[in-house]
Coordinates of C-alpha atoms in Angstrom, one line a residue:
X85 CA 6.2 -11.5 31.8
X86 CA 7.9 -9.4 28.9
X87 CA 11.4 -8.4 29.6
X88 CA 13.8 -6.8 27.7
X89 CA 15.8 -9.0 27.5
X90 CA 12.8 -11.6 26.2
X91 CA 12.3 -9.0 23.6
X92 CA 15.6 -8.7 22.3
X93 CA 15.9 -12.7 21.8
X94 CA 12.5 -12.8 20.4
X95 CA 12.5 -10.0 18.4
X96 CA 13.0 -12.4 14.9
X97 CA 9.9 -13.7 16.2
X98 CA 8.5 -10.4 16.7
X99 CA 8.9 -9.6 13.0
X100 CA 7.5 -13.1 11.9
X101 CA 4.3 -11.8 13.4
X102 CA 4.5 -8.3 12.3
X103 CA 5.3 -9.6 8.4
X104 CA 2.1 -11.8 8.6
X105 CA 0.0 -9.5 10.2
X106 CA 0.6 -7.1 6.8
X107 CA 0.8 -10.1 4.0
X108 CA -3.3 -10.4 5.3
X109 CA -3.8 -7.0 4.1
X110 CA -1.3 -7.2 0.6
X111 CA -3.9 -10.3 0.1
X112 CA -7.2 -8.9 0.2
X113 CA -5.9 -5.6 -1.4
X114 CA -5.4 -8.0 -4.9
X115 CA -7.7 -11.0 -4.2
X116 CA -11.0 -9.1 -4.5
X117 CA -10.0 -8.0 -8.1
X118 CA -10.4 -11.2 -9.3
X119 CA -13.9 -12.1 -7.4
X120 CA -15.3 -8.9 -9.5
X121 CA -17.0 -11.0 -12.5
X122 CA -18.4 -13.5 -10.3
X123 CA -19.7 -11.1 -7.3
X124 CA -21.4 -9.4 -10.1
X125 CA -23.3 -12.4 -11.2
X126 CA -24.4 -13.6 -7.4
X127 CA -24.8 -11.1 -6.0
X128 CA -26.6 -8.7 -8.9
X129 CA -24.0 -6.2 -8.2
X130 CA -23.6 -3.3 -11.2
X131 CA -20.9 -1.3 -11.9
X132 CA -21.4 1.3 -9.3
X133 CA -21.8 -1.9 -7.2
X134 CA -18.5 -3.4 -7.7
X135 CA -16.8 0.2 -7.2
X136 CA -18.0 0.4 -3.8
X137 CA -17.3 -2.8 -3.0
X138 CA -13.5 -2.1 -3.5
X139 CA -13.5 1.7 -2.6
X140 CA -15.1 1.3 0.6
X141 CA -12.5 -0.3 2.0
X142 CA -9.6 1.9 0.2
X143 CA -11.2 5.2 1.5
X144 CA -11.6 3.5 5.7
X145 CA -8.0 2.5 4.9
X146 CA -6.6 5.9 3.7
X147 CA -8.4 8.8 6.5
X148 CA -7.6 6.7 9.6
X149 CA -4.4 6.0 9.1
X150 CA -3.4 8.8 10.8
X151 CA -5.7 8.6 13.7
X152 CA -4.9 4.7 14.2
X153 CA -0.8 5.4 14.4
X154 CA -1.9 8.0 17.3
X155 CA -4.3 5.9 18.9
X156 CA -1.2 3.6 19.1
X157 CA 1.4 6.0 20.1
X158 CA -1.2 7.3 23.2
X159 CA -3.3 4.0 24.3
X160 CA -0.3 1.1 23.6
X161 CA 0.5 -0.2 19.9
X162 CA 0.2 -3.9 21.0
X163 CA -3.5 -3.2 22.3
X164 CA -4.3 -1.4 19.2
X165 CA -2.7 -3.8 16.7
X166 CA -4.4 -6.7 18.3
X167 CA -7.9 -5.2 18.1
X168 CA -7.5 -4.4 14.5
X169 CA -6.4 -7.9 13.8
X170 CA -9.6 -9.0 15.5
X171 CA -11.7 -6.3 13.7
X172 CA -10.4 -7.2 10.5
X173 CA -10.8 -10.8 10.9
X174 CA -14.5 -10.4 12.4
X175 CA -15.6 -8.1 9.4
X176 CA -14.1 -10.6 7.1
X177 CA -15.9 -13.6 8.1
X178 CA -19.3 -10.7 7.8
X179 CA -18.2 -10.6 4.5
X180 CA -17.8 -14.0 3.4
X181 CA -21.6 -14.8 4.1
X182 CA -22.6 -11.8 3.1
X183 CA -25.6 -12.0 0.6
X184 CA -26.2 -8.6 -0.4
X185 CA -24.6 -5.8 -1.9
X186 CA -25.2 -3.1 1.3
X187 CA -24.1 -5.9 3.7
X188 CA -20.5 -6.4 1.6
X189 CA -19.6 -2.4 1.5
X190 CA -20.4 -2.5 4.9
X191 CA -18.3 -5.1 5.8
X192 CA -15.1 -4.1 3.5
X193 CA -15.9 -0.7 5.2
X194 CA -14.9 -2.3 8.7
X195 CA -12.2 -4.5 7.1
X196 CA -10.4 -0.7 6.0
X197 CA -10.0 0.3 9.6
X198 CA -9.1 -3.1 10.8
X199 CA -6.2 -2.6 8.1
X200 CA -5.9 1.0 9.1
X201 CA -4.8 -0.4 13.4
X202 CA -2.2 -2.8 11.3
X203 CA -0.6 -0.8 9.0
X204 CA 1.0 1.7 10.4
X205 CA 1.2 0.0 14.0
X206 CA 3.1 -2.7 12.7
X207 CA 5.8 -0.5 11.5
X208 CA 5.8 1.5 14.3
X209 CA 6.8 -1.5 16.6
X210 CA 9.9 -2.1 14.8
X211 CA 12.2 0.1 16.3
X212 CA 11.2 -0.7 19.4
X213 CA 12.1 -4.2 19.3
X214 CA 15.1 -3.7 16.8
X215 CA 18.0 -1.5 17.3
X216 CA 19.2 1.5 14.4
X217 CA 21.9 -1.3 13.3
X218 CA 19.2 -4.2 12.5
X219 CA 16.1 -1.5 11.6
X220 CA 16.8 -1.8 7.9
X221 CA 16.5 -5.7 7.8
X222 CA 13.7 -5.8 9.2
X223 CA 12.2 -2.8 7.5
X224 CA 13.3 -4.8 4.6
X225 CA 11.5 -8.0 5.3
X226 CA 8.4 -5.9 6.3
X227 CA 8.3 -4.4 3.1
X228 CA 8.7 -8.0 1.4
X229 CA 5.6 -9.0 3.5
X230 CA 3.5 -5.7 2.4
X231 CA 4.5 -6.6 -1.9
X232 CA 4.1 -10.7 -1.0
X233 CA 0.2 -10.5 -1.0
X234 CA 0.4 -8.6 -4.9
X235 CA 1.1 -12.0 -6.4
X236 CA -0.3 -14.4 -4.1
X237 CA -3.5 -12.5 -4.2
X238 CA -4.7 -13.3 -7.7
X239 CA -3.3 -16.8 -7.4
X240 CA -5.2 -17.8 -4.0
X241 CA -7.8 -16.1 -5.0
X242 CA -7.9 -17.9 -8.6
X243 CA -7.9 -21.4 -7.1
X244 CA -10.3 -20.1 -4.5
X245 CA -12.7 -19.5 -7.2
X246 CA -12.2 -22.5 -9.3
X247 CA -12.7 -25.2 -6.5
X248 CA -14.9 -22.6 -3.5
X249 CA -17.8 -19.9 -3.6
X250 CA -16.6 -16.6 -3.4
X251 CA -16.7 -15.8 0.1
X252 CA -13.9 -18.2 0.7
X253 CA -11.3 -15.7 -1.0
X254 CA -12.4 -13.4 2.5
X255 CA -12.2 -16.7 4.7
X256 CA -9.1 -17.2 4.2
X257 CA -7.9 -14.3 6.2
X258 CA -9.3 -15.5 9.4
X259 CA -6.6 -18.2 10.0
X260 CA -4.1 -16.1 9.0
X261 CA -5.4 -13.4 11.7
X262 CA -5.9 -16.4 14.2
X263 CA -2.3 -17.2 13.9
X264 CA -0.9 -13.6 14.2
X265 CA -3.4 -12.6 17.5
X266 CA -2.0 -15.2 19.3
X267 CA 1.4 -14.7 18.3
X268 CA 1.2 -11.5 19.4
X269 CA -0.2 -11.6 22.5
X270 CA 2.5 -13.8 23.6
X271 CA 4.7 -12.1 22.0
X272 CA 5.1 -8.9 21.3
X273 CA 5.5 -6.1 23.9
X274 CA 3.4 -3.2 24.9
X275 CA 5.2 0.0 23.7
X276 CA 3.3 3.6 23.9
X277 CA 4.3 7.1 23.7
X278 CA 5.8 8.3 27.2
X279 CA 4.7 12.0 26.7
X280 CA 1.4 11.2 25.6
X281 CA -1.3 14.5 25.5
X282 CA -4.6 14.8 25.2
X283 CA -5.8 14.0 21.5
X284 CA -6.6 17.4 19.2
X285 CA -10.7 16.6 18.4
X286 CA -10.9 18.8 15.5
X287 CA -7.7 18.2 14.0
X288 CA -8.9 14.7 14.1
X289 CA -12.4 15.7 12.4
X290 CA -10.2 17.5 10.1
X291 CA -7.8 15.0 8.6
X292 CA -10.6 12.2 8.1
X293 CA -12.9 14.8 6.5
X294 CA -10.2 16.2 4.1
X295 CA -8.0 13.0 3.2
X296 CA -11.9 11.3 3.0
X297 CA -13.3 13.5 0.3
X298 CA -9.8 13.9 -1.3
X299 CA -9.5 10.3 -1.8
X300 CA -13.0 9.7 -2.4
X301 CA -12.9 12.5 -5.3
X302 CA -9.3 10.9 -7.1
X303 CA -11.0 7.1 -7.1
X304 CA -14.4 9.0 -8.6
X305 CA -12.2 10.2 -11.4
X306 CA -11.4 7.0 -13.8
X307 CA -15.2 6.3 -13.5
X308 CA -17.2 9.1 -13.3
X309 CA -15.1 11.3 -15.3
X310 CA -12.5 14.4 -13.6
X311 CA -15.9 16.8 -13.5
X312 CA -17.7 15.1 -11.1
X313 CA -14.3 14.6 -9.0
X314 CA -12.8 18.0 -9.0
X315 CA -15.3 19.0 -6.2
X316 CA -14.5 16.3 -3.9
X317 CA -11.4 16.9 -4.2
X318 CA -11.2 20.4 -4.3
X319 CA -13.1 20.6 -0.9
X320 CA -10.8 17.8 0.6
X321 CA -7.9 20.5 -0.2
X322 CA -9.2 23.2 1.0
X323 CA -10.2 21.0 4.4
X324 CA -6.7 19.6 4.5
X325 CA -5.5 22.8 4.2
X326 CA -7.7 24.1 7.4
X327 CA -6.1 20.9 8.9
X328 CA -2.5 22.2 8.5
X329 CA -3.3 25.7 9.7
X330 CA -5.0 23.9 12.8
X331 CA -2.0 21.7 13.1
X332 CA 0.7 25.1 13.7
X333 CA -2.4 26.6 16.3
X334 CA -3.1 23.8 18.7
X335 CA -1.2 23.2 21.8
X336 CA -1.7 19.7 21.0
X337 CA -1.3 18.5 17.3
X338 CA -2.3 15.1 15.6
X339 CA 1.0 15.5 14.1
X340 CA 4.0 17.8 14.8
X341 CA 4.2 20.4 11.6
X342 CA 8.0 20.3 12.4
X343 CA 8.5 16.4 11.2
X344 CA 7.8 17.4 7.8
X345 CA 11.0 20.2 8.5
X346 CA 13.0 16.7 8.6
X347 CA 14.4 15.8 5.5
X348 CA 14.8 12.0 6.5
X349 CA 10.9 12.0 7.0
X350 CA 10.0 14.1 4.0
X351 CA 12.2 13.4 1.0
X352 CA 11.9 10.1 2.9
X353 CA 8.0 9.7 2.2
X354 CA 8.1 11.2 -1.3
X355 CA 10.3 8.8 -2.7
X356 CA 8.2 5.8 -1.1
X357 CA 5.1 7.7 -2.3
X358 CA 6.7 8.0 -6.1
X359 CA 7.2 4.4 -5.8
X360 CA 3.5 3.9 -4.8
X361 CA 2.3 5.7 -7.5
X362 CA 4.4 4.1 -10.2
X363 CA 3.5 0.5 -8.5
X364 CA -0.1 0.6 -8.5
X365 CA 0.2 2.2 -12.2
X366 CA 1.5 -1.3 -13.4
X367 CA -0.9 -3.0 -11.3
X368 CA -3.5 -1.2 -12.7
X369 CA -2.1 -2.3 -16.6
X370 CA -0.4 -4.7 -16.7
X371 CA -3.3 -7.9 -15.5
X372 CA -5.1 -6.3 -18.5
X373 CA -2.3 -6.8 -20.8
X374 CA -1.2 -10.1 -19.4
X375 CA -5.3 -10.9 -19.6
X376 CA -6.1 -9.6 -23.0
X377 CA -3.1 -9.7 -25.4
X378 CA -1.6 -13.3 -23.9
X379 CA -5.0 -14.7 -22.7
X380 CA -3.7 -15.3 -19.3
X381 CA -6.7 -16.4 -16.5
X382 CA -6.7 -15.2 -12.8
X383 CA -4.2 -17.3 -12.0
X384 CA -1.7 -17.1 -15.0
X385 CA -2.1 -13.2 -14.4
X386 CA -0.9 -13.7 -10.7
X387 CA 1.9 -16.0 -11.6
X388 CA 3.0 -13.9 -14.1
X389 CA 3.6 -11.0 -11.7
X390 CA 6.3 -13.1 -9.5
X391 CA 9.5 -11.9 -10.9
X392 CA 8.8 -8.5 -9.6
X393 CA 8.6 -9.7 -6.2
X394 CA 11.9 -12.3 -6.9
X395 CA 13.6 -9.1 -8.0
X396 CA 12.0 -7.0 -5.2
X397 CA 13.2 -9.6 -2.5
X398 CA 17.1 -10.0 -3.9
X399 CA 17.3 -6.3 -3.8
X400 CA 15.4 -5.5 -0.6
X401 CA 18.6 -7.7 1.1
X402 CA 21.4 -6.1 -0.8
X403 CA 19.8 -2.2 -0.7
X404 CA 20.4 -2.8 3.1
X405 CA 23.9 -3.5 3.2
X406 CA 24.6 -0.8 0.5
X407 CA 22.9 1.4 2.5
X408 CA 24.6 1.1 5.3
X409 CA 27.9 2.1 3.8
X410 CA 26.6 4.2 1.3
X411 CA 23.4 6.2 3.1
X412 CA 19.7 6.4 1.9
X413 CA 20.4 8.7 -0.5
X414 CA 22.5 7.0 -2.7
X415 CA 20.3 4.0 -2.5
X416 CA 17.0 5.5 -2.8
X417 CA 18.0 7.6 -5.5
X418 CA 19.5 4.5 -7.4
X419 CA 16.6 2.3 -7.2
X420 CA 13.9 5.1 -8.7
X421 CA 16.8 5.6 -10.9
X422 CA 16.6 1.6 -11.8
X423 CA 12.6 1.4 -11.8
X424 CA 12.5 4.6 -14.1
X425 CA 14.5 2.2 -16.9
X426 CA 12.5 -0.8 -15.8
X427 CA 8.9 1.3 -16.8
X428 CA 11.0 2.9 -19.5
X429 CA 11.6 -0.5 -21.0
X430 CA 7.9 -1.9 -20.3
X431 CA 6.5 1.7 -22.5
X432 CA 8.2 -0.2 -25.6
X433 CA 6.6 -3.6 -25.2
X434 CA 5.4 -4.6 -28.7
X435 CA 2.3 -6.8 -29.8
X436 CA 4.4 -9.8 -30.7
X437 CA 7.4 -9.7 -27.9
X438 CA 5.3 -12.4 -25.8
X439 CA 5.9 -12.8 -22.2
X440 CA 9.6 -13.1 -21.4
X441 CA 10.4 -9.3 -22.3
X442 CA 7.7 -8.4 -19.4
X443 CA 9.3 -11.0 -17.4
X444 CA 12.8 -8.7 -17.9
X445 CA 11.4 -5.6 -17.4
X446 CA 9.5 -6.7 -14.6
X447 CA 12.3 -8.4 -12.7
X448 CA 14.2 -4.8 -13.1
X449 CA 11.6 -2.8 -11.9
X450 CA 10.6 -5.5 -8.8
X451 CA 14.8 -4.9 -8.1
X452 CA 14.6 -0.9 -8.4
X453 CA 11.7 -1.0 -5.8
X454 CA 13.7 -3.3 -3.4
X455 CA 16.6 -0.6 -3.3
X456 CA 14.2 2.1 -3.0
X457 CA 11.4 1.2 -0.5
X458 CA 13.2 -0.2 2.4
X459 CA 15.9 2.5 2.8
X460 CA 13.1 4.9 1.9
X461 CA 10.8 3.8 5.5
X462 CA 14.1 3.7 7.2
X463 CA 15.2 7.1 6.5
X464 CA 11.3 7.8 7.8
X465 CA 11.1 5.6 10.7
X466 CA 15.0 7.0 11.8
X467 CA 13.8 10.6 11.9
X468 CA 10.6 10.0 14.6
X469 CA 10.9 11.4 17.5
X470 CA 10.9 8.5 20.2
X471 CA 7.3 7.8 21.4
X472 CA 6.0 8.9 18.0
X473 CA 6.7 6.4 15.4
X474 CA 3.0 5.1 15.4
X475 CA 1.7 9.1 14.4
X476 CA 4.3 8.8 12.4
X477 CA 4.0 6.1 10.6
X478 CA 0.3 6.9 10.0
X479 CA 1.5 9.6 8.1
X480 CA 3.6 8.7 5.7
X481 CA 1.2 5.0 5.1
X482 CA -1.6 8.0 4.4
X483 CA 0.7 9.7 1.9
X484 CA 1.6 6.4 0.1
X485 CA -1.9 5.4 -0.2
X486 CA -3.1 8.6 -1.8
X487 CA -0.1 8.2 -4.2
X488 CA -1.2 4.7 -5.0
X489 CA -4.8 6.4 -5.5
X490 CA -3.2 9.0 -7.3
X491 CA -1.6 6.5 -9.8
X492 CA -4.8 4.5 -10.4
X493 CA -7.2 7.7 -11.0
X494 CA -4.5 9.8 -12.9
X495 CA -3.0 6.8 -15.1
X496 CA -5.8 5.4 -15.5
X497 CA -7.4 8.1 -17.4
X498 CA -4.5 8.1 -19.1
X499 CA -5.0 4.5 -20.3
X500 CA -8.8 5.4 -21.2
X501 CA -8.2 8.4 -23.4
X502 CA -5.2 7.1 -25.5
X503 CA -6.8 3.6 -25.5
X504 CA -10.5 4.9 -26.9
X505 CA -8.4 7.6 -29.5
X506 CA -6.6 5.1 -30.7
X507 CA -9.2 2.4 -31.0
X508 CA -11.3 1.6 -34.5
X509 CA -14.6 0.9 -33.7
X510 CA -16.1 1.5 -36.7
X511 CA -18.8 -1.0 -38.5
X512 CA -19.6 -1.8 -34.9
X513 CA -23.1 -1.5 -33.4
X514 CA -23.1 1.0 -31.0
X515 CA -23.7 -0.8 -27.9
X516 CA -20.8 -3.3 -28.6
X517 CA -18.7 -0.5 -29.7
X518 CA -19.1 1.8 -26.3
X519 CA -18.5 -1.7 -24.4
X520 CA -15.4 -2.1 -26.7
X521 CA -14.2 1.5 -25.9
X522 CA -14.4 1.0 -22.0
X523 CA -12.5 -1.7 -21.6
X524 CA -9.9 -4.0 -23.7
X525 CA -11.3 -7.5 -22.1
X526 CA -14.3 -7.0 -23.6
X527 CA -12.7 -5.7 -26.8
X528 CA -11.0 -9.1 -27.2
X529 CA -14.8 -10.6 -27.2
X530 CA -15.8 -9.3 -30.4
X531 CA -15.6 -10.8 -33.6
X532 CA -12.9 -9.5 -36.4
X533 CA -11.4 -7.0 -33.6
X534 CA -7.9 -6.3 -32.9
X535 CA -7.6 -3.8 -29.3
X536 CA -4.6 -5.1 -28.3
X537 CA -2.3 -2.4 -30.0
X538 CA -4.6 0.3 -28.7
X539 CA -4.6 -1.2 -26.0
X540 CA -0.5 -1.2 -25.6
X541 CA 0.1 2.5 -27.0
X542 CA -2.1 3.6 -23.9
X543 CA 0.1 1.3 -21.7
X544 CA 3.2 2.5 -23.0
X545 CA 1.8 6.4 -22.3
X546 CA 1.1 5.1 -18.5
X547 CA 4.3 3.0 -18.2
X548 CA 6.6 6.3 -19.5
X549 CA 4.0 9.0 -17.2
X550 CA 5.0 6.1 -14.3
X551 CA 8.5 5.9 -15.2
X552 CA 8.7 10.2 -15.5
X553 CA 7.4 10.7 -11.9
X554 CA 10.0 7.8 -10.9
X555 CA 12.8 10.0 -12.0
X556 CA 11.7 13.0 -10.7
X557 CA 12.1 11.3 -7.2
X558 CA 15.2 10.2 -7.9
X559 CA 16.4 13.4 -8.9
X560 CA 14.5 14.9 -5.8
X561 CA 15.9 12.5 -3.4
X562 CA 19.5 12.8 -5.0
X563 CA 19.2 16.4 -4.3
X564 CA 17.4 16.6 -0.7
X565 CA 17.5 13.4 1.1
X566 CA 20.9 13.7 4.0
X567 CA 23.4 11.4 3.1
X568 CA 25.2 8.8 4.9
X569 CA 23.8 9.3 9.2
X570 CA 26.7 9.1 11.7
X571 CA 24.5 8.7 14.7
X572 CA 24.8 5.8 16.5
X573 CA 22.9 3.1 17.1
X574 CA 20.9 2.9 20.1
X575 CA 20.0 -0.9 21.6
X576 CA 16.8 -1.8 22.9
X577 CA 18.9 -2.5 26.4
X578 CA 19.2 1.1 26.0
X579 CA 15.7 2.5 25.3
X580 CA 13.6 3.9 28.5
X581 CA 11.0 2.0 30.4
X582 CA 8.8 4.5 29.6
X583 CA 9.1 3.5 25.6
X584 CA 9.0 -0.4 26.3
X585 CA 6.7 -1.7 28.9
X586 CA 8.0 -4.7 31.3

């Protein structure tokens, strides 16, 4: 039987669990990228193929976010995070025998909403098991967990593919999964949301339908072009916007219009968001720099991106002392501040500077986001209402992931249009010439051509656009985010039954 005091001398445990139940999905968010070339050739899969094959699961992931931090909050978060272990793990063996092109999306559809139960439920349990004095280590090793898979995904999944057939770069979630199920039944407590109502249907329809087609039309973008995406996300807008009109009418909202009043939970979000969109910018260029101009394989690439986390890891543990004496403001402000230089510094990389200066400015910006995103979540997760932090949580995950879409569609044209402009293909034959244009790796293919300092004037535009929207949010969150809390903190020993089942 769980008892509080169980919990409270278990709760390292706790967070062992939680930590590997999001490194699974920090894995397959990266592995799959270097599986592309090879699904392509056994499987027959084209272009459009290989989109859908990654944005099926990002768009799952994205509109039930929201939904999966309530079903949490109202049914039990343990129950909930369990089942989308088991979902994930399920759809993942699916897709590692999977043999056709239909049976993969569908599979990677069901592995978004097993990651949509984790995500936000695993953060939601953490200030049920920790108190306010020991939230911001743990958000802080959480957050290690989440960035953890970036690395280790191209690494795995490059062995994987040297020594396995592809689907082993999905099997190797399941023992992962195995591991953390058990753990957690034994484990972790059951924790739901005392004052539970009845859910708000439409407002439900609502959010999936308008975060769906938004997301759906900002991923459309790099590939299709910003005509064909406008619609989608035009309509996803104007549906979100039906959704926060709904949200101020009901009796019973999905989320209360009132958090986003708090300026813990919205400066809060926005500065993780900035972060997310600046993050997934470099992950988005830099494996084609480190790939094209050094020549670096799947698993160079992934070993090549480890001083971000080293420097993401030393500052995660110091930003949560400072913060403690200092306040979320200070900190938060300070590492944007610090990953602003660091993508400042990357925009003047050079053809000939060779590895160690990305090394350096890597190292900087993996410390600037260790400041930033733990004290970030914990000026978030402080400001829920008790009984809400799954809802909650949902929310601001959702808002991080469209940032990190954001980044991908936005910079990513950016690359494209400075990268073709400033890229001589002339003498070429036309078909090797449009394949030249639309992407540097098969640039570096053809004979007596040189795309690499195309290639780094577009990644300097998308390092400075990243490193401009990082300073914004640290100028926003200088100017909005509270300072230093005086509240105290609250024990588990002291939280209601009614939060912590026993």
């Amino acid at each position: 039987m769980v008892t509080l005091t169980s919990v409270r001398r278990s709760r390292w445990w706790i967070l062992a669990v939680l930590a590997l139940s999001v490194l699974v999905i920090g894995l397959d968010g990266t592995v799959l990228n270097v599986a592309l070339p090879t699904l392509a050739g056994d499987l027959g899969a084209g272009t459009d193929d290989l989109q859908w094959i990654l944005d099926s699961y990002i768009v799952v992931f994205a509109v039930a976010l929201l939904p999966a931090g309530l079903l949490g909050d109202r049914h039990g978060r343990k129950r909930w995070l369990i089942s989308g272990l088991l979902l994930f793990g399920a759809a993942s063996a699916v897709a590692a025998y999977a043999d056709s092109v239909p049976q993969l999306v569908a599979a990677r559809a069901v592995m978004g909403l097993g990651a949509a139960l984790i995500m936000p439920l695993t953060m939601s349990v953490l200030p049920v098991v920790f108190d306010r004095a020991e939230q911001p280590k743990a958000i802080a090793t959480w957050s290690i967990a989440v960035a953890l898979g970036v690395p280790i995904g191209p690494v795995l999944g490059g062995y994987l593919l040297d020594h396995f057939q592809w689907g082993s770069i999905f099997l190797i979630n399941i023992p992962i999964v195995v591991v953390a199920v058990l753990a957690a039944v034994v484990l972790l407590p059951e924790s739901r949301d005392p004052q539970a109502r009845r859910v708000d249907l439409l407002g439900a329809v609502l959010s999936v339908a308008g975060l769906g087609s938004f997301v759906y039309g900002v991923i459309l973008a790099p590939v299709d072009g910003w005509a064909s995406a406008l619609p989608w996300i035009a309509v996803g807008l104007v549906v979100l916007g039906g959704f926060w009109i709904r949200l101020g009418r009901t009796a019973y909202p999905l989320i209360d219009r009132k958090l986003f009043a708090d300026r813990n939970f919205l400066w809060g979000s926005l500065a993780a968001t900035a972060a997310s969109f600046a993050m997934m910018g470099v992950l988005f260029v830099l494996p084609q720099y480190l790939a094209a101009a050094l020549r670096q394989d799947a698993l160079g690439v992934g070993v090549r991106l480890l001083p971000m986390i080293a420097g993401l890891i030393v500052a995660a543990r110091l930003g949560t002392r400072l913060a403690a004496r200092l306040g979320a403001r200070v900190i938060v402000a300070a590492g944007l501040a610090v990953s602003a230089v660091a993508l400042g510094l990357g925009a003047l990389t050079r053809a000939d500077d060779g590895y160690a200066w990305t090394a350096g400015w890597l190292t900087v910006l993996g410390f600037g986001l260790g400041l930033c995103m733990p004290s970030a979540m914990d000026a978030v997760l402080a400001s829920l209402p008790e009984g809400k932090s799954g809802v909650g949580s949902g929310a601001v995950q959702a808002m991080r992931q469209v940032g990190g879409a954001l980044g991908v569609a936005a910079l990513g044209s950016l690359l494209s249009a400075v990268y073709t402009a400033r890229l001589d293909t002339s003498g070429l034959p036309p078909a090797v010439a449009s394949a030249a244009s639309e992407s540097v790796l098969a640039a570096v293919r053809v004979p007596n051509l040189d795309p690499v300092p195309a290639f780094l004037d577009g990644m300097a535009a998308v390092l400075a656009a990243s490193g401009a929207v990082v300073l914004l949010g640290a100028v926003l969150s200088a100017v909005f985010l509270p300072g230093r809390s005086t509240a105290a903190p609250v024990s588990v020993a002291e939280s209601t039954h009614a939060r912590l089942e026993v």
